[in-house]
Coordinates of C-alpha atoms in Angstrom, one line a residue:
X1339 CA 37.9 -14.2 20.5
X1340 CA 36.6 -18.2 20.3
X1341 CA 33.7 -19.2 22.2
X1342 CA 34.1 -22.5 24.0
X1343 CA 32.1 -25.5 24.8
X1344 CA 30.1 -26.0 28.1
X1345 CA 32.0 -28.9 28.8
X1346 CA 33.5 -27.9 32.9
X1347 CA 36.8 -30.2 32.8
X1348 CA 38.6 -30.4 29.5
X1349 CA 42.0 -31.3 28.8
X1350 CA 44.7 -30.6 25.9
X1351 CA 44.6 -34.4 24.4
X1352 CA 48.9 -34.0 24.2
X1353 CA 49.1 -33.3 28.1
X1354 CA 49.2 -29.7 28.0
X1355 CA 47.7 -27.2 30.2
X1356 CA 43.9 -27.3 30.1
X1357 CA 42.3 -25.6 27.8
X1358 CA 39.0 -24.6 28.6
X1359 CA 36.4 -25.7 26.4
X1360 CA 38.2 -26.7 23.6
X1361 CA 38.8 -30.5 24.1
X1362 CA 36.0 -32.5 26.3
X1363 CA 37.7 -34.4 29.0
X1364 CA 39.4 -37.9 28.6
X1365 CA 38.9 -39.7 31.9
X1366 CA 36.2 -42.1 31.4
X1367 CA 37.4 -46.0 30.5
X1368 CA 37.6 -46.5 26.5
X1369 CA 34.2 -48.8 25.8
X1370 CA 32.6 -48.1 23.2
X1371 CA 29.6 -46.5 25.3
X1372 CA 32.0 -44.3 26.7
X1373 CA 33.8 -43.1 23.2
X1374 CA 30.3 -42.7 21.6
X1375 CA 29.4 -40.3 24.4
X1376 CA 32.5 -38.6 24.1
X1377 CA 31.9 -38.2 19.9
X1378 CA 28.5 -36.7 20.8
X1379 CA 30.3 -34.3 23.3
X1380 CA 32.9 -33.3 21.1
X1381 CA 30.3 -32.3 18.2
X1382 CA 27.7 -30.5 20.5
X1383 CA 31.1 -28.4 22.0
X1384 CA 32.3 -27.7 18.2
X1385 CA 28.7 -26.4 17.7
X1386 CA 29.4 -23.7 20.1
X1387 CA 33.2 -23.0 18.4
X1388 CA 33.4 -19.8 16.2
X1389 CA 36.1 -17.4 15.3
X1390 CA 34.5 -13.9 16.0
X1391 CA 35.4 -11.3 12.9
X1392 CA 34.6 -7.4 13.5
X1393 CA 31.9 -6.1 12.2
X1394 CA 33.7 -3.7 10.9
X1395 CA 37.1 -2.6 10.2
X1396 CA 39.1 0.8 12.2
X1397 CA 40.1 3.1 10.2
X1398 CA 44.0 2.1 10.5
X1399 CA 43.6 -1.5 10.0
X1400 CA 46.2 -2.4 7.9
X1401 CA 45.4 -3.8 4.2
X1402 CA 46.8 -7.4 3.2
X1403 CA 46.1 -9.7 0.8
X1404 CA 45.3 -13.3 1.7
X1405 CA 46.4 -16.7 -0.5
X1406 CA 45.2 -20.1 0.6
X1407 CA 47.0 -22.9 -1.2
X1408 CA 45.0 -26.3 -0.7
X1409 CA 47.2 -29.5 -1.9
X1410 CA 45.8 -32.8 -2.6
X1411 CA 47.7 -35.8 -1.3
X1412 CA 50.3 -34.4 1.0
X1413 CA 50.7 -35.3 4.8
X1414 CA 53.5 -35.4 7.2
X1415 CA 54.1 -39.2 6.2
X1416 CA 54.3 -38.7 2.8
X1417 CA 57.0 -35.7 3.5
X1418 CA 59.2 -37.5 5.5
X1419 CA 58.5 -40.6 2.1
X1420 CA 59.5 -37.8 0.0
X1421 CA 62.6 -37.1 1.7
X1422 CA 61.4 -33.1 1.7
X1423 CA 61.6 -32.6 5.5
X1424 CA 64.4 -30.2 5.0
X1425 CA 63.3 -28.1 1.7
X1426 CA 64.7 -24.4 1.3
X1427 CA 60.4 -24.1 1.3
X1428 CA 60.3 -24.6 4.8
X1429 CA 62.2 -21.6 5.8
X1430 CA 59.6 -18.8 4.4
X1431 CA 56.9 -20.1 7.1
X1432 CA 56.6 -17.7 10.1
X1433 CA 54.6 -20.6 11.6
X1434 CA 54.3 -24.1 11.3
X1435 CA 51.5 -26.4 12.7
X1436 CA 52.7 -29.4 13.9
X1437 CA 49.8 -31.6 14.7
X1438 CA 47.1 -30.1 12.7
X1439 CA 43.7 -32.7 11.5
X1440 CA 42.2 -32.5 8.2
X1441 CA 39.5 -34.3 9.9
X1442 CA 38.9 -36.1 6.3
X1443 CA 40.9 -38.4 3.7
X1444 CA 38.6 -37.2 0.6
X1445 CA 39.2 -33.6 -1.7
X1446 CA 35.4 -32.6 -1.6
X1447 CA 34.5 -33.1 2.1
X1448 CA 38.6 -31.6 3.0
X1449 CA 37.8 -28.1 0.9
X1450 CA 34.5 -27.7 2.2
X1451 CA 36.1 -28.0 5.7
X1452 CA 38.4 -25.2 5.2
X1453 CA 36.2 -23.1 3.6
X1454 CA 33.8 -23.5 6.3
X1455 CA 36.7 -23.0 9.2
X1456 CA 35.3 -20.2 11.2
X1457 CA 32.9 -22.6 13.1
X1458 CA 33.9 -25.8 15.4
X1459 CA 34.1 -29.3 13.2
X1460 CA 31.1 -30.7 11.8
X1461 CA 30.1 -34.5 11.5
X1462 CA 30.3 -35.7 8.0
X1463 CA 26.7 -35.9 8.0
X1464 CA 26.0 -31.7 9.2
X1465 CA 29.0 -31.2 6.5
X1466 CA 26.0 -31.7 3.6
X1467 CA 23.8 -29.5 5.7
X1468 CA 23.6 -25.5 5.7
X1469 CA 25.5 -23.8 7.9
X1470 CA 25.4 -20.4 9.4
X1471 CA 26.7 -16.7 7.4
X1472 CA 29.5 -16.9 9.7
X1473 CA 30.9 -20.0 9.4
X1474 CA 32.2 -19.1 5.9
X1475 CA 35.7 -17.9 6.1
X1476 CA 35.7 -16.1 2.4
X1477 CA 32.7 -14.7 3.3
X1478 CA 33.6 -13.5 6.7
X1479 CA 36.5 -11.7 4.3
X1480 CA 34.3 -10.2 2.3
X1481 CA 31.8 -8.6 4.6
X1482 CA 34.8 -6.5 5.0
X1483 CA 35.5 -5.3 1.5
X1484 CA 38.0 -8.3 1.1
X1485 CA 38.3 -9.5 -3.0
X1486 CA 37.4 -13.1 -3.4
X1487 CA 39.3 -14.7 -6.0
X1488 CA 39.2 -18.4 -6.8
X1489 CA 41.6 -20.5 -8.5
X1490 CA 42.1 -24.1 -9.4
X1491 CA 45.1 -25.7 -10.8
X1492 CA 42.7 -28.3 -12.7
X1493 CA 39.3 -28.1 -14.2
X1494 CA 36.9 -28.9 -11.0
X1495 CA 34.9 -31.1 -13.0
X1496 CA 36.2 -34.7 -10.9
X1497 CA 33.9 -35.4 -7.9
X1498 CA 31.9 -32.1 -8.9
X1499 CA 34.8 -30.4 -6.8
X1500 CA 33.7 -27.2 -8.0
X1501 CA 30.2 -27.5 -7.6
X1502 CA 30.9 -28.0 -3.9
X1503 CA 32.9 -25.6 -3.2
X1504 CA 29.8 -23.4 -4.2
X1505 CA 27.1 -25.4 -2.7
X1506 CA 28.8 -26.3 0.4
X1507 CA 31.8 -24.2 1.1
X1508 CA 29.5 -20.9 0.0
X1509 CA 32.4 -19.9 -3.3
X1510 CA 30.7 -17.9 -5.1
X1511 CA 33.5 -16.0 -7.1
X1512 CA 34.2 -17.0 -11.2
X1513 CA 36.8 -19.1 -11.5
X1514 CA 40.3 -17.2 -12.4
X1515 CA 40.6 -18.2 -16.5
X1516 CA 43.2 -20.5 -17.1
X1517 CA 43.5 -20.0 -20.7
X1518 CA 47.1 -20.7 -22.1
X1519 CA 48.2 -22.1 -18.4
X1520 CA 51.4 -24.7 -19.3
X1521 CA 49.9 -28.3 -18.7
X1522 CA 52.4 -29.9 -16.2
X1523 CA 50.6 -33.3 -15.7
X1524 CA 47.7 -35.1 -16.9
X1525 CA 45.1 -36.5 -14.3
X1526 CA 43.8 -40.0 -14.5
X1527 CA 41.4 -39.1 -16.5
X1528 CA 43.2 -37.2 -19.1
X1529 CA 41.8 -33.3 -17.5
X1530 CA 45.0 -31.2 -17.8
X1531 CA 46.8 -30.4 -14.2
X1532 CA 48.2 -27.0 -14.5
X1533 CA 52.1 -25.7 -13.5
X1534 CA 51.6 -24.3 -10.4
X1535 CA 54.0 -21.3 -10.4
X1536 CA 52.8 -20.3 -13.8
X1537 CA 49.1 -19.9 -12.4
X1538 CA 50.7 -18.5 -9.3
X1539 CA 52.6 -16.1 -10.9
X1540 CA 48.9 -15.1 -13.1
X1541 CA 47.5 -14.4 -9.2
X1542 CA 50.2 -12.4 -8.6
X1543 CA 49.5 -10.5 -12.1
X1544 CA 46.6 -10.2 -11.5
X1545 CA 46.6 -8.7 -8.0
X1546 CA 49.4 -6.2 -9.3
X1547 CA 46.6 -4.5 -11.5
X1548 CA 44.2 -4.7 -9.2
X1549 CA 42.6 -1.6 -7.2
X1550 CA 41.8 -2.9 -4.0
X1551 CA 44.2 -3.8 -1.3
X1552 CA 42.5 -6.4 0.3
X1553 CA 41.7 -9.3 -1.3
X1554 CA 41.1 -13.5 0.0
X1555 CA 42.2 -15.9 -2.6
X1556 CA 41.2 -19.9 -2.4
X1557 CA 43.7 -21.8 -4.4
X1558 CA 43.2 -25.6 -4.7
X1559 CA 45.7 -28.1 -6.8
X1560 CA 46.5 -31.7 -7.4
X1561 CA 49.9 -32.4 -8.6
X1562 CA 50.0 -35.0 -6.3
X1563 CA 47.0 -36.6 -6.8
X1564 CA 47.3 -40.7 -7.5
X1565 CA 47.3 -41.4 -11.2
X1566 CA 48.7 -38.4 -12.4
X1567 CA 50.9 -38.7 -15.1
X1568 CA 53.5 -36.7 -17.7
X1569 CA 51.7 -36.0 -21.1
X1570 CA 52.3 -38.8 -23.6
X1571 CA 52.6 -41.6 -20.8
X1572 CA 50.1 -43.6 -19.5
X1573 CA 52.1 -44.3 -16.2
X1574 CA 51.4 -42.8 -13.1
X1575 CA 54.4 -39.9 -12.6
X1576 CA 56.8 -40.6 -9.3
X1577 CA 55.4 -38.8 -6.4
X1578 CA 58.4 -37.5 -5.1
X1579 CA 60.0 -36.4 -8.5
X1580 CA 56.1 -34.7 -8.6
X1581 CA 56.2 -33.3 -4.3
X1582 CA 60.0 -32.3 -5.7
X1583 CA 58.6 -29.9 -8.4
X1584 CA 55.4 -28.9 -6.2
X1585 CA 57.9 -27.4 -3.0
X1586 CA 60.8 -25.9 -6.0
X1587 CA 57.8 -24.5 -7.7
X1588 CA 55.7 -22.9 -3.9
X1589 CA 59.4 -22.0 -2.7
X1590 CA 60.3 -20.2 -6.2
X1591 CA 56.9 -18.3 -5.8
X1592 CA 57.8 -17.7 -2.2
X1593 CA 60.9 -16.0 -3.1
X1594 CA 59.4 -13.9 -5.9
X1595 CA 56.3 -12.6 -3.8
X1596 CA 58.7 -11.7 -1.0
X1597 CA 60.8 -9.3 -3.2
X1598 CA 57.6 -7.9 -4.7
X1599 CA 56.7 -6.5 -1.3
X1600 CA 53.5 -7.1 -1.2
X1601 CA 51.6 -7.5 2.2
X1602 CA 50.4 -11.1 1.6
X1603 CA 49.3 -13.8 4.3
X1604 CA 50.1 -17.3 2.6
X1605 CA 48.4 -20.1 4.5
X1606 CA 49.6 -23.5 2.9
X1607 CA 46.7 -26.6 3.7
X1608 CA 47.0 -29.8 2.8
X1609 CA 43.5 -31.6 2.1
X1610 CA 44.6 -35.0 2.8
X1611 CA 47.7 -37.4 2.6
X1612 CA 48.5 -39.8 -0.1
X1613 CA 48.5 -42.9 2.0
X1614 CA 52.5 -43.5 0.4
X1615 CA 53.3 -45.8 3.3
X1616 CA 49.9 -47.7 4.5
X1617 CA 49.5 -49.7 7.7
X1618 CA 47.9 -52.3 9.2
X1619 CA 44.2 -51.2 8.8
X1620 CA 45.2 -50.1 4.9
X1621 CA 47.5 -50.8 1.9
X1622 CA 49.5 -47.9 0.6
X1623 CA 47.1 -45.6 -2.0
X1624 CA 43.5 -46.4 -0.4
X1625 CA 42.1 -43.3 1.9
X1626 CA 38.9 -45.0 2.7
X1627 CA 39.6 -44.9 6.1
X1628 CA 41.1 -41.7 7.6
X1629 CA 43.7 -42.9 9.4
X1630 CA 46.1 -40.6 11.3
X1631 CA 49.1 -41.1 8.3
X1632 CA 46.7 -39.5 6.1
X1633 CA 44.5 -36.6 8.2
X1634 CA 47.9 -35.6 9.9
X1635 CA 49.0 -32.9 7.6
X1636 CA 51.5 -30.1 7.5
X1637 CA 50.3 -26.4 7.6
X1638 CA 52.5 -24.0 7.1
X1639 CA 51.7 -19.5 7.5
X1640 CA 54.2 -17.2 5.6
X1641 CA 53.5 -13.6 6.8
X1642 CA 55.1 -11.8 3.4
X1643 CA 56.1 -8.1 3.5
X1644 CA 55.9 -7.3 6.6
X1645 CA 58.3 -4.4 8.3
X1646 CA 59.2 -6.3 10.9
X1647 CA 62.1 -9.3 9.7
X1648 CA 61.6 -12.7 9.2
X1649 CA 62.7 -14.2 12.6
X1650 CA 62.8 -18.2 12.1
X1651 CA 59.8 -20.3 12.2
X1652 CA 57.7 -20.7 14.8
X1653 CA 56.0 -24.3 15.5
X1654 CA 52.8 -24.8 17.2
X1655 CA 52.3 -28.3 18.6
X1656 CA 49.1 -28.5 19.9
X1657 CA 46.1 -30.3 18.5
X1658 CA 44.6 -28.2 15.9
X1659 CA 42.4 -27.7 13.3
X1660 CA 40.6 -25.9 10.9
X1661 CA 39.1 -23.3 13.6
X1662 CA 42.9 -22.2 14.0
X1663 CA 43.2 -21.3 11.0
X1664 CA 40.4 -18.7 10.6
X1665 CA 40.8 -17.3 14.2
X1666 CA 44.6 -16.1 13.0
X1667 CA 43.0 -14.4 9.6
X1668 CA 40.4 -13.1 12.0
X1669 CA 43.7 -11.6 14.3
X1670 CA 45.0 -10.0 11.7
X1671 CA 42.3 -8.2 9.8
X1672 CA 41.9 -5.2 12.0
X1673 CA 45.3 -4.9 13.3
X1674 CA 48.6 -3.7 11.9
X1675 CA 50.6 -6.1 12.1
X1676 CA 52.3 -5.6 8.3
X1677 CA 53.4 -2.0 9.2
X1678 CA 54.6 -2.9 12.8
X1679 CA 58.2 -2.9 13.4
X1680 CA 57.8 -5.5 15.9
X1681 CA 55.6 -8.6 16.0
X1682 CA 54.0 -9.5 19.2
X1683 CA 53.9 -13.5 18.9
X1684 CA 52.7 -14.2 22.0
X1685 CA 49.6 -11.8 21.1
X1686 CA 49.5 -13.2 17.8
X1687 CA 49.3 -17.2 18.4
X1688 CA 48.5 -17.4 21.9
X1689 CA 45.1 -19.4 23.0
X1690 CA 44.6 -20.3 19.9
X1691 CA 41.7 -22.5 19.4
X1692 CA 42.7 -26.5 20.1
X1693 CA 40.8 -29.3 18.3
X1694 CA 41.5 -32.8 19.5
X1695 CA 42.1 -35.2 16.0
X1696 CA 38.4 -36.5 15.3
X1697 CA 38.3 -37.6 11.5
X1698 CA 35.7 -38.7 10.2
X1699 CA 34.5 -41.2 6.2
X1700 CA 31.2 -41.8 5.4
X1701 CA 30.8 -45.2 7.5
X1702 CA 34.3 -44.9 9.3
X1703 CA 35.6 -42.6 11.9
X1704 CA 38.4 -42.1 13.9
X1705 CA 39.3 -40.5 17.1
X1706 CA 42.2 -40.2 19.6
X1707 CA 41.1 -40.6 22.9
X1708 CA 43.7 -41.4 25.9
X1709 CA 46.8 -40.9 23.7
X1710 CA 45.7 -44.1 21.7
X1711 CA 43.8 -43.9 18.0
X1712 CA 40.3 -45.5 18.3
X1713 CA 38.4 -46.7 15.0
X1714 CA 35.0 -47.4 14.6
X1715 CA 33.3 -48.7 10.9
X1716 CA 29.9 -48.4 10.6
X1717 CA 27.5 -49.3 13.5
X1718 CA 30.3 -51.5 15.1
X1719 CA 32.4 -50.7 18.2
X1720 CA 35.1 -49.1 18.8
X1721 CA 38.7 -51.1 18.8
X1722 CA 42.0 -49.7 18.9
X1723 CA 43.7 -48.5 15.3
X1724 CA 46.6 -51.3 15.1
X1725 CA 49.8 -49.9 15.7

């Protein structure tokens, strides 16, 4: 159900088993001749990259309801910083993804990504350019009689966040009211950062009295956005007492929506990390560069009221990105996989679509090519990312 590149010899970039047109291969020497060919080859293979929905829907396709939850500032490093590797969270994924790219270090560019996943990676450059219908994940939804809902835990006004997701990511759908939403945090700013269970629980509400079955929510928040701070102080909150409050709050939601019984696919995204630890390229807090620390985040799928029982967590490890994400909504729209007694996992994850980590600033990008991170800033060459 993906379409693949032309490229004749590709190989998984983690020594897997090939994977045929999904990663261009890796043999050629690293100059910086060599890795700009290999850029250009990557893009022109992700131009061929789609997640193919049905045109319409059988008759016993199964209704569900589908939340993405986009968090600002959280990678794998800043987990593991956090000391939130083992949070009672983690158990109410079906399926974890391992080594997935957010291909960016910046909110805008990050959303726009995700809510353009059904097509193969774009250069920051095409990312400000029109793409096709199809490449729209929501709108892929709602071709077939899927709700859109959108919700923010903040006001959209920073960046013109919310102006992007409708000029770029193609969200059209009012924004969900947020009147009389608790104020958890104050941004940098002073913008109020809203509780997060409290405008999950409104979704939930809302869905509740609701007529249609189906329905595709976008949900983006920023609890752990730098600079954030309690009301009345003016200095920055802890980010782990904040990540702390973030996973009690998604894992207290989790619990609820399970004994609702509701048919819901949660898909949890990071946009970007937080940078807590730094390196040698960058000091702790800058994202300028997106380094792997930062576009090495944790994505996380909860399959919610399903008849068949929660079974453990699966964990996919292969290189992945964006594209795998709307390929697995595509799996599941015309199937019944809520009302099966069994799930077929190897049906369900297998061949899904790998995407080698290629991230990508205005005026920095950064690759990993040979098992080794490659950096190049601006028009210079390529050099290895310091270790």
């Amino acid at each position: 159900t993906t379409t693949g590149g032309t490229a004749a010899a590709t190989v998984a970039a983690t020594g897997g088993a090939p994977v045929v047109g999904d990663i261009p291969a890796q043999t050629a020497p690293p100059t910086t001749a060599n890795l700009n060919a290999w850029l250009n080859n990557f893009y022109n293979a992700e131009a061929k990259r789609k997640s193919i929905f049905p045109s319409s829907l059988p008759a016993d396709a199964q209704p569900f309801e589908l939340l993405v939850i986009n968090i600002c500032s959280l990678s794998w490093s800043d987990i593991e910083a956090a000391g939130l590797m083992d949070h009672p969270l983690w158990k109410h994924f079906d399926i974890v993804f391992k080594n997935f790219n957010s291909a960016t270090s910046y909110s805008g560019p990050a959303a726009v990504r995700l809510l353009r996943a059904s097509c193969g990676q774009l250069s920051h450059t095409n990312l400000y350019q029109p793409s096709g219908a199809d490449c729209y994940l929501f709108e892929n939804l709602a071709k077939l009689g899927f709700n859109q809902q959108l919700m923010l835990g903040h006001n959209g006004l920073f960046g013109d966040f919310l102006k992007e997701l409708r000029s770029l990511g193609g969200m059209q759908s009012p924004l969900m009211d947020q009147t009389g939403l608790p104020v958890s945090l104050q941004a940098f700013d002073g913008s109020p950062v809203y509780e997060d269970l409290a405008v999950l629980n409104r979704w939930l509400k809302t869905e509740e009295a609701s007529s249609n079955p189906r329905n595709a929510t976008f949900y983006n928040t920023l609890p752990l956005h730098d600079g954030n701070h309690f009301p009345g102080q003016s200095k920055t909150a802890d980010y782990k007492v904040r990540a702390q409050k973030l996973f009690d709050d998604l894992d207290n939601f989790f619990t609820e929506l399970e004994k609702s019984g509701r048919k819901v696919m949660v898909v949890v995204v990071p946009e970007h990390g937080a940078a807590l630890a730094g390196d040698k390229m960058q000091m702790a807090g800058l994202r300028d560069i997106p380094s792997p620390s930062i576009t090495q985040v944790p994505v996380g799928v909860a399959l919610l009221g399903t008849r068949a029982p929660h079974e453990g967590t699966r964990t996919i490890d292969t290189p992945s990105s964006f594209l795998a994400i709307s390929e697995l909504v595509s799996r599941l729209v015309s199937g019944d996989l809520f009302g099966s007694e069994r799930i077929d996992w190897d049906a369900l994850l297998g061949g899904l679509p790998a995407t080698p980590p290629v991230s990508e600033n205005q005026g920095s990008v950064v690759i990993e090519y040979q098992n080794q991170y490659q950096i190049k800033l601006g028009q210079g060459d390529w050099v290895p990312y310091p270790r």
